[in-house]
Short mmCIF file of C-alpha atoms in Angstrom, two decimals:
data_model
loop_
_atom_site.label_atom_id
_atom_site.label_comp_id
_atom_site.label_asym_id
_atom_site.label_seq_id
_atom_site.Cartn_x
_atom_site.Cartn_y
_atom_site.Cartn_z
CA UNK D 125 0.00 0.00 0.00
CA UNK D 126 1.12 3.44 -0.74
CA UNK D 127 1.82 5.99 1.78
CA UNK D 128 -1.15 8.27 0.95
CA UNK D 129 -3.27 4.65 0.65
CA UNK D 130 -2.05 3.86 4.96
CA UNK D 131 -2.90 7.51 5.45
CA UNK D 132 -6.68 7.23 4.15
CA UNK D 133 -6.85 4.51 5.84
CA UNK D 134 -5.85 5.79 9.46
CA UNK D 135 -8.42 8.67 8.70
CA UNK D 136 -11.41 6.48 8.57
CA UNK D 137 -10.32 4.04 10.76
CA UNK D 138 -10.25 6.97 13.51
CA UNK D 139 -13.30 8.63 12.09
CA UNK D 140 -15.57 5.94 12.01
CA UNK D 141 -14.37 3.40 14.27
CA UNK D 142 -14.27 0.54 12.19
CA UNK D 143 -12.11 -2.23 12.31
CA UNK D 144 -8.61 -1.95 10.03
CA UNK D 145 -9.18 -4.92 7.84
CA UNK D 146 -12.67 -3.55 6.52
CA UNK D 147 -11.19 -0.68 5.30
CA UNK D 148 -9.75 -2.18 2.05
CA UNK D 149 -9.46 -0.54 -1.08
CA UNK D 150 -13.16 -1.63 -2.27
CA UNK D 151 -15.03 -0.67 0.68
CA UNK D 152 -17.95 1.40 0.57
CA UNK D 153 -18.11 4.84 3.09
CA UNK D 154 -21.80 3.88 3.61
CA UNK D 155 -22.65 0.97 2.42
CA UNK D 156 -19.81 -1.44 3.95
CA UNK D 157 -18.61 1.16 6.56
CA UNK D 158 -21.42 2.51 8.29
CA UNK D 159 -20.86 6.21 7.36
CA UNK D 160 -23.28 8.46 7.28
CA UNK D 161 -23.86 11.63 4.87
CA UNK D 162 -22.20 13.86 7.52
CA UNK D 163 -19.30 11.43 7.97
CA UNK D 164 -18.63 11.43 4.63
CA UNK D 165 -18.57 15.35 4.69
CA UNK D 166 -15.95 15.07 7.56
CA UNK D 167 -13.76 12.75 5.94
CA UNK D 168 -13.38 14.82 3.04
CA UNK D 169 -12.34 18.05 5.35
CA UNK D 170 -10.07 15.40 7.46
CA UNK D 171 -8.86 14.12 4.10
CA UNK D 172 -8.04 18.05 2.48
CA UNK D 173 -6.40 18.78 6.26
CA UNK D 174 -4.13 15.99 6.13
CA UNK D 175 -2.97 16.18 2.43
CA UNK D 176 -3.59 19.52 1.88
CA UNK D 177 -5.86 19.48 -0.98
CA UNK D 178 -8.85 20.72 -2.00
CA UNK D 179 -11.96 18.20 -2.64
CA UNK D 180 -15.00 20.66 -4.31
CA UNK D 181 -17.98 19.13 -3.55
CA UNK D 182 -18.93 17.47 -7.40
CA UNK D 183 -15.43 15.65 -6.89
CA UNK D 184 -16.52 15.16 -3.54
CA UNK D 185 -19.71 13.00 -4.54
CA UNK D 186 -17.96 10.92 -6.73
CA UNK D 187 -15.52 10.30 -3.75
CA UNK D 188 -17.62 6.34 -2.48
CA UNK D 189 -14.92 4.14 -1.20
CA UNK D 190 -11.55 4.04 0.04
CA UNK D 191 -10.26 3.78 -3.38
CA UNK D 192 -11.96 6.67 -4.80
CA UNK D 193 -10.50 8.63 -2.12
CA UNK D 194 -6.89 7.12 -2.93
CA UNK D 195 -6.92 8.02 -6.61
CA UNK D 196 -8.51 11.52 -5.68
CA UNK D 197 -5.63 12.34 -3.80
CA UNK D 198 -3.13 11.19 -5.91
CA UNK D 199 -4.22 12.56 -9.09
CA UNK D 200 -4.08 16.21 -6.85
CA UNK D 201 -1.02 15.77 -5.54
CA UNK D 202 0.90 14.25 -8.61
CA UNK P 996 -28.63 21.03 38.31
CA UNK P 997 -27.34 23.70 34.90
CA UNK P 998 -23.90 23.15 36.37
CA UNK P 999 -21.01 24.29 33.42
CA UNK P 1000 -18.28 23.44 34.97
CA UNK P 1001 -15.03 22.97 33.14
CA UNK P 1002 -17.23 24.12 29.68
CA UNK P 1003 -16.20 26.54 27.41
CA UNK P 1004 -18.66 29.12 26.37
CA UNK P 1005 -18.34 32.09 23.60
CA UNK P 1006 -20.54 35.03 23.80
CA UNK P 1007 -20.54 37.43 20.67
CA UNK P 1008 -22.08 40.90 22.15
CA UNK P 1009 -20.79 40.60 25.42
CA UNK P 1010 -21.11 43.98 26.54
CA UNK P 1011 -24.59 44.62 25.22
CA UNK P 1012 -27.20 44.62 28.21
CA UNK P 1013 -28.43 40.82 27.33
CA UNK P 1014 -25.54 39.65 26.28
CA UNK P 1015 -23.20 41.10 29.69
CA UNK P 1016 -25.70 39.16 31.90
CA UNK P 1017 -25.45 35.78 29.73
CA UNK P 1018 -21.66 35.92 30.25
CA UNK P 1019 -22.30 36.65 33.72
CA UNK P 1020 -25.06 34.14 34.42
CA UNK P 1021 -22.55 31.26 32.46
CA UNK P 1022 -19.70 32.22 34.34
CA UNK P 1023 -21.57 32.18 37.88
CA UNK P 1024 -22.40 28.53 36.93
CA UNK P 1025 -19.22 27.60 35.84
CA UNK P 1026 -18.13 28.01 32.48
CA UNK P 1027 -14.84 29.52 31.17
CA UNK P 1028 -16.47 32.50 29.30
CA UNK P 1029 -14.97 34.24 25.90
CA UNK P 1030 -16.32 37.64 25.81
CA UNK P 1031 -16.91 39.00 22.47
CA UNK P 1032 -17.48 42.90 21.79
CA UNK P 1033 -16.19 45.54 19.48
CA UNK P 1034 -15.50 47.81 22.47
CA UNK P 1035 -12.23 46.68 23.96
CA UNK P 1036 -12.40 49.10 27.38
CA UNK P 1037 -15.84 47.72 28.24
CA UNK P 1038 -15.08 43.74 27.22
CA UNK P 1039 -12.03 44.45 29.52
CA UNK P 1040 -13.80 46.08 32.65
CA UNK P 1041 -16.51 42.78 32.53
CA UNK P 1042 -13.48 40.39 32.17
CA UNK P 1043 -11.96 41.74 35.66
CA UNK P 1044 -15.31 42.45 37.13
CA UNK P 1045 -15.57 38.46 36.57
CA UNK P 1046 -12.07 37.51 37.88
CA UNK P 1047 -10.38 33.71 36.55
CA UNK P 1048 -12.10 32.15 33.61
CA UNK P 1049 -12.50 34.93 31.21
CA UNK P 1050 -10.83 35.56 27.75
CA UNK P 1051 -11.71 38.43 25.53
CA UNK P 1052 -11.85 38.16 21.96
CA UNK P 1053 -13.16 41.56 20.49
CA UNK P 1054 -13.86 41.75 16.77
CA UNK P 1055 -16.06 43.46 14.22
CA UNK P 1056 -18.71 41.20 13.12
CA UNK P 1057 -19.48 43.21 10.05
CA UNK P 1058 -15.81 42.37 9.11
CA UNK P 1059 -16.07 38.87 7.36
CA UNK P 1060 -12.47 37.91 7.74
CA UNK P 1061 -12.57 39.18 11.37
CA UNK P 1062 -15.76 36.83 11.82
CA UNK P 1063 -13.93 33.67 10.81
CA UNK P 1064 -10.58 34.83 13.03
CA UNK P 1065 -12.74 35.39 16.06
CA UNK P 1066 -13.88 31.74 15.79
CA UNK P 1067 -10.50 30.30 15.52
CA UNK P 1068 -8.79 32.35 18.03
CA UNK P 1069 -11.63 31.40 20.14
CA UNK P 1070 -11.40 27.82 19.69
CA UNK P 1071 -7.67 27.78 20.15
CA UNK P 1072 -7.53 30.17 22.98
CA UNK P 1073 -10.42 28.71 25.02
CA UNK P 1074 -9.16 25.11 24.39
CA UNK P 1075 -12.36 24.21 22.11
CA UNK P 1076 -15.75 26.38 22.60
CA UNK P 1077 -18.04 23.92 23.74
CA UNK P 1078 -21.17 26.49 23.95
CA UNK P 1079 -21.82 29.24 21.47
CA UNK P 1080 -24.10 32.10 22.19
CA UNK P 1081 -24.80 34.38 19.31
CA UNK P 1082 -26.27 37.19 21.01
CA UNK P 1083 -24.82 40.23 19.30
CA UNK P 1084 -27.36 42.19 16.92
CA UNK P 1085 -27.51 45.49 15.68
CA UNK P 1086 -30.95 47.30 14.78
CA UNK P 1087 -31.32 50.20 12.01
CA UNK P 1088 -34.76 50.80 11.97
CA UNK P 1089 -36.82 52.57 9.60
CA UNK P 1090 -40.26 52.45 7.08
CA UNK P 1091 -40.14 49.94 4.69
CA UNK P 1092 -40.50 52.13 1.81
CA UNK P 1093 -37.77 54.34 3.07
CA UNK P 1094 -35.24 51.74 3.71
CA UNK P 1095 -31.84 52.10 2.07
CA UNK P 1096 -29.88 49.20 0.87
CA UNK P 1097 -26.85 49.99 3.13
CA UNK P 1098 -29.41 50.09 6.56
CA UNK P 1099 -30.65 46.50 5.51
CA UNK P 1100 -27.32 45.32 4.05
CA UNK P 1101 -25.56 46.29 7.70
CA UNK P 1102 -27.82 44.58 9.87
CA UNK P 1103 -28.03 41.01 7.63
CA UNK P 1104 -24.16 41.29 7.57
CA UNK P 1105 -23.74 41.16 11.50
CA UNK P 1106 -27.14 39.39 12.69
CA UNK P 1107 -27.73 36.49 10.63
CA UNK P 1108 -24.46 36.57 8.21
CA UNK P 1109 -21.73 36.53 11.25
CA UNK P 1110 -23.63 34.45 12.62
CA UNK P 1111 -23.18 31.46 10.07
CA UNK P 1112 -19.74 31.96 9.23
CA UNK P 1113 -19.12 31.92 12.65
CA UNK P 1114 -21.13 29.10 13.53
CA UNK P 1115 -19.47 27.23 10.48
CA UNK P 1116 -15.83 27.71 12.07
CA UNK P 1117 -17.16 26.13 15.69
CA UNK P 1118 -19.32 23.39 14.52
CA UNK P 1119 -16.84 21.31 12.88
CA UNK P 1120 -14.68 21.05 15.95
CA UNK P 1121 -17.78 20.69 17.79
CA UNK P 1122 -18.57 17.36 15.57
CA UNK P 1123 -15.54 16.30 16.08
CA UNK P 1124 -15.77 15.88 20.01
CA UNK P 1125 -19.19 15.05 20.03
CA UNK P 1126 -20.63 18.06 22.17
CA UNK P 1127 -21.75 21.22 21.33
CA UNK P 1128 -24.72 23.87 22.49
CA UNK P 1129 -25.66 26.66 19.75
CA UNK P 1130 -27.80 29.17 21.04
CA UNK P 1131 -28.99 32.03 18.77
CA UNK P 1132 -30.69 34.88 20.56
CA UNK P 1133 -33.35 35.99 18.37
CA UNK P 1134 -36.36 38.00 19.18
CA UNK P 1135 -39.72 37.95 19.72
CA UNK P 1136 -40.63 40.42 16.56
CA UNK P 1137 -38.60 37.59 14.41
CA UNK P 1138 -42.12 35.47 14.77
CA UNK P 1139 -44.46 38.38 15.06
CA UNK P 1140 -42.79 41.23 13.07
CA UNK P 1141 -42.59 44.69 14.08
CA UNK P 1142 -43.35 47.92 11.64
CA UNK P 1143 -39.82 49.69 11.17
CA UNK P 1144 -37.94 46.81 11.82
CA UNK P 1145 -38.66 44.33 8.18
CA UNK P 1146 -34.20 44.52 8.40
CA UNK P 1147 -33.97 43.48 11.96
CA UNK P 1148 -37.10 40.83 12.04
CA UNK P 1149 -35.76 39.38 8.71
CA UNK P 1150 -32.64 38.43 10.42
CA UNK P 1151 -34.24 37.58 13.23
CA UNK P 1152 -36.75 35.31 11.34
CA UNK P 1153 -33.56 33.77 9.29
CA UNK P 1154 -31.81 32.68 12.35
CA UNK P 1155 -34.53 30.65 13.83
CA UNK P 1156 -34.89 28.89 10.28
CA UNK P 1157 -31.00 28.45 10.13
CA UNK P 1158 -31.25 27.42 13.76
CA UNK P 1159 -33.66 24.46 12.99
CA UNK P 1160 -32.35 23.31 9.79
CA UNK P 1161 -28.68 23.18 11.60
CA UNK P 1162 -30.30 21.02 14.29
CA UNK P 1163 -31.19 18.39 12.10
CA UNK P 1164 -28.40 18.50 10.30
CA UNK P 1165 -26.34 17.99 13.54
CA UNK P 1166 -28.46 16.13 15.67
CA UNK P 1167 -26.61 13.10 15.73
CA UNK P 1168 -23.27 14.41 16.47
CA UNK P 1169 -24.88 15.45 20.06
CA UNK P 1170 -24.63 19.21 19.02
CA UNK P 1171 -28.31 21.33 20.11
CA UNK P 1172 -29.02 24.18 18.00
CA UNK P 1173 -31.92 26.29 19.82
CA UNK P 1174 -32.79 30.02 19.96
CA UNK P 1175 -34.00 32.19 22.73
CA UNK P 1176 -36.64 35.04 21.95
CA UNK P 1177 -36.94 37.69 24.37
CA UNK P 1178 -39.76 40.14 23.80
CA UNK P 1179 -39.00 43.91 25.27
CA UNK P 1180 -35.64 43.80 27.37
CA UNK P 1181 -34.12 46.66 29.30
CA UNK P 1182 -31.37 47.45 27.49
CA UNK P 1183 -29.43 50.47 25.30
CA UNK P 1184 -31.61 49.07 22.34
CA UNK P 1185 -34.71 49.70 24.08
CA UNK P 1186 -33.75 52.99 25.65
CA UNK P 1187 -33.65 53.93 21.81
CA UNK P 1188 -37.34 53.58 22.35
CA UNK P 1189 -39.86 56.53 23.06
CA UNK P 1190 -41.96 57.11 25.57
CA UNK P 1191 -44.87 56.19 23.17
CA UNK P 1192 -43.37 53.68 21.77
CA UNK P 1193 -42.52 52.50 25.07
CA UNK P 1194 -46.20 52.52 26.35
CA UNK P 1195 -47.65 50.50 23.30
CA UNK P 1196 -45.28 47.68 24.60
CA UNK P 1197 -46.29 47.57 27.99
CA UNK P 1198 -50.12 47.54 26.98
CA UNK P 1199 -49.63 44.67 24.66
CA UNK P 1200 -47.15 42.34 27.75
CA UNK P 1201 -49.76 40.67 30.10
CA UNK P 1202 -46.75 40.97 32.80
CA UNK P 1203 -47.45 45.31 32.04
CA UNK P 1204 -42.91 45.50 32.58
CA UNK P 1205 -40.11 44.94 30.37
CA UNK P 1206 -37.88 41.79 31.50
CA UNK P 1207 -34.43 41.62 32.27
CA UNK P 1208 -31.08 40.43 31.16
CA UNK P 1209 -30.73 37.97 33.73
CA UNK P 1210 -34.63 36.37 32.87
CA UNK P 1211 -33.02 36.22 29.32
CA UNK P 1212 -30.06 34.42 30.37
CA UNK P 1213 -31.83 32.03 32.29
CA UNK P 1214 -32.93 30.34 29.72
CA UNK P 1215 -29.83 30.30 27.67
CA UNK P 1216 -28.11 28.88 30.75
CA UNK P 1217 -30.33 25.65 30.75
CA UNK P 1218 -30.41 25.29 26.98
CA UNK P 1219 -26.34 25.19 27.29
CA UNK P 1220 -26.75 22.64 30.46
CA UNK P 1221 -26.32 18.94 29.91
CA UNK P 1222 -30.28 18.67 31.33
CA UNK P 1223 -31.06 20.27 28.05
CA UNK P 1224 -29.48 17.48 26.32
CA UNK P 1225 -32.86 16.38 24.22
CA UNK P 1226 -33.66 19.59 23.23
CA UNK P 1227 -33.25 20.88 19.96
CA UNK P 1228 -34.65 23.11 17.14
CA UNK P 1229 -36.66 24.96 19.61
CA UNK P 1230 -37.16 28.37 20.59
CA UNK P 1231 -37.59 29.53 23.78
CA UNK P 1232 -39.77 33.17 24.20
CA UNK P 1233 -38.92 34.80 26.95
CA UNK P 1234 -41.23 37.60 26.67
CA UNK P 1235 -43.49 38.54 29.64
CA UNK P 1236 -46.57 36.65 27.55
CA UNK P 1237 -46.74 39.43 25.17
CA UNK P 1238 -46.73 36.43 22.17
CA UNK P 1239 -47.96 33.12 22.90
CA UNK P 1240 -46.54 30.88 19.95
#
C-alpha cells in the first residue's frame, strides 16, 4: 500500500471506528462502513487537512470508497 | 442542576445589556467564558469584574475575515468552545418604503451573516468531540414582526430557520441548535425607544414591565446545560406573555 493509501486509511479508521481490515481498497463509506452523509462530509475536510488538498464538492460525490478517495488524492497531488 | 463546569462558552455581544448578563449568568455557573465585543475598554472592565475564567476576543462582526478569526482564536484560545451564544445584533430601523440598501445590508451582515460563518468555524470542531450547544438569541418580533424593523425581524426570522435546519443536520453528532426570543428587554436598544413607543409595549405584555437580562439568560443557561441534552430546534420566548406561539 502506498503511503497516501495507509494515510486514508488511518483517517477512517479513527473517524468511524471501524475495524482496520474492513477498510480495504473496495469498501464502501456507507454501504460497507457505516458512514453516514455527515461522515462522509468530515472525511473529506479530514482528508483536504491531512494532504492539503482541495476536494470541491462534485469531486466530492464521486468520492464512495476508500479507493476513490486514494486516486482523488493522488491525481491532486501528482 | 445547569452546572457548566469545566465548559467553554463564547458570547458574541458581550457587553450589550443581554448579552453582559449571559456571560455573567454562564460564568456564575461555571463556564470559562470568551467575551466578544467591538469595544475593547468595556469587554475588559466585565473580564476583571468576573475575575479567573475569562478571555476576551473583540472583533467586528461586520468584518467577514474578522468573523472567521474570532472563531478560531476562540477555539484555540479557550481550548475548544463547547457552547456558542450568538447574542450580538444590531438594529437600524426605519419604514419599509424608506429603507436604504446599506441600513438593511448592515444589519443582515452582522445578525444572521456573522452568525453562520461563525457558527461554520465552531461546529466542525464541535462534531468532532461530540458536544456542542448553539444558542442564537433571536427575538420575539422575528415570529411576530414589528413595523420599522422588516431589516432586523428578517434576520431575526432567518436565524430561527437556520437554527432548525442546523439542528437536524447535527443532531446526531450530540450538538443542540436552539434560539432564545426575548420580547421587550431593558437594554441600550430599548432605551432607543420613546416614551410612546414605550407605552404600546407595555399595553400589549400581560406581565405590564419589560424583563431583564438575567430572565433572558436564564434560559440560555439551561439550553447550554447537559439537562437540556434532548432539546433541539426549539425556541424559547422569553417575553413577559406578550406572544404566545
Amino acid at each position: 500500500m502506498s503511503d497516501i493509501a495507509e494515510r486514508v486509511k488511518k483517517i477512517v479508521i479513527d473517524h468511524l471506528g471501524v475495524d482496520a481490515d474492513k477498510v480495504v481498497e473496495g469498501a464502501s463509506f456507507i454501504d460497507d462502513l457505516g458512514a453516514d452523509s455527515l461522515d462522509t462530509v468530515e472525511l473529506v475536510m479530514a482528508f483536504e487537512e491531512e494532504f492539503g488538498v482541495e476536494i470541491p464538492d462534485d469531486a466530492a460525490d464521486s468520492i464512495l470508497t476508500v479507493g476513490d478517495a486514494v486516486k482523488f488524492i493522488e491525481k491532486a497531488q501528482a | 442542576m445547569f452546572d457548566l463546569t469545566g465548559r467553554k462558552a463564547l458570547v458574541t455581544g458581550a457587553t450589550g445589556g443581554i448579552g453582559e448578563e449571559i456571560a455573567r449568568t454562564l460564568h456564575a455557573r461555571g463556564a470559562i467564558v470568551g467575551l466578544h465585543g467591538t469595544r475593547v475598554e468595556k469587554l475588559e472592565a466585565l473580564a476583571s469584574e468576573l475575575g479567573d475564567r475569562v478571555k476576551i476576543f473583540p472583533a467586528n462582526l461586520s468584518d467577514r475575515d474578522e468573523v472567521k478569526a474570532l472563531g478560531e482564536k476562540a477555539e484555540a484560545d479557550l481550548g475548544g468552545v463547547d457552547i456558542l451564544v450568538n447574542n450580538a445584533g444590531i438594529t437600524k430601523d426605519g419604514l419599509f418604503v424608506r429603507m436604504s440598501d446599506a441600513d438593511w445590508d448592515a444589519v443582515l451582515e452582522v445578525n444572521l451573516t456573522a452568525v453562520f460563518r461563525l457558527t461554520r468555524e465552531l461546529t466542525h470542531p464541535m462534531m468532532r468531540r461530540r458536544y456542542g450547544r448553539i444558542i442564537n438569541i433571536t427575538s420575539v418580533v422575528g415570529v411576530t414582526g414589528n413595523p420599522g424593523q422588516a431589516n432586523y425581524c428578517a434576520s431575526k426570522a432567518g436565524m430561527i430557520g437556520f437554527s432548525k435546519s442546523l439542528a437536524q443536520e447535527i443532531a446526531t453528532r450530540n450538538v443542540t441548535v436552539n434560539c432564545v426570543a426575548p420580547g421587550f428587554i431593558e437594554s441600550a436598544m430599548t432605551g432607543k425607544l420613546n416614551d410612546k413607543q414605550k407605552e404600546g409595549i407595555m399595553g400589549a405584555i400581560p406581565m405590564k414591565r419589560m424583563g431583564t437580562g438575567a430572565e433572558v439568560a436564564s434560559a440560555v443557561v439551561y439550553l447550554a446545560s447537559g439537562e437540556a441534552s434532548y432539546v433541539t430546534g426549539q425556541t424559547i420566548h422569553v417575553n413577559g406573555g406578550m406572544a404566545m406561539i
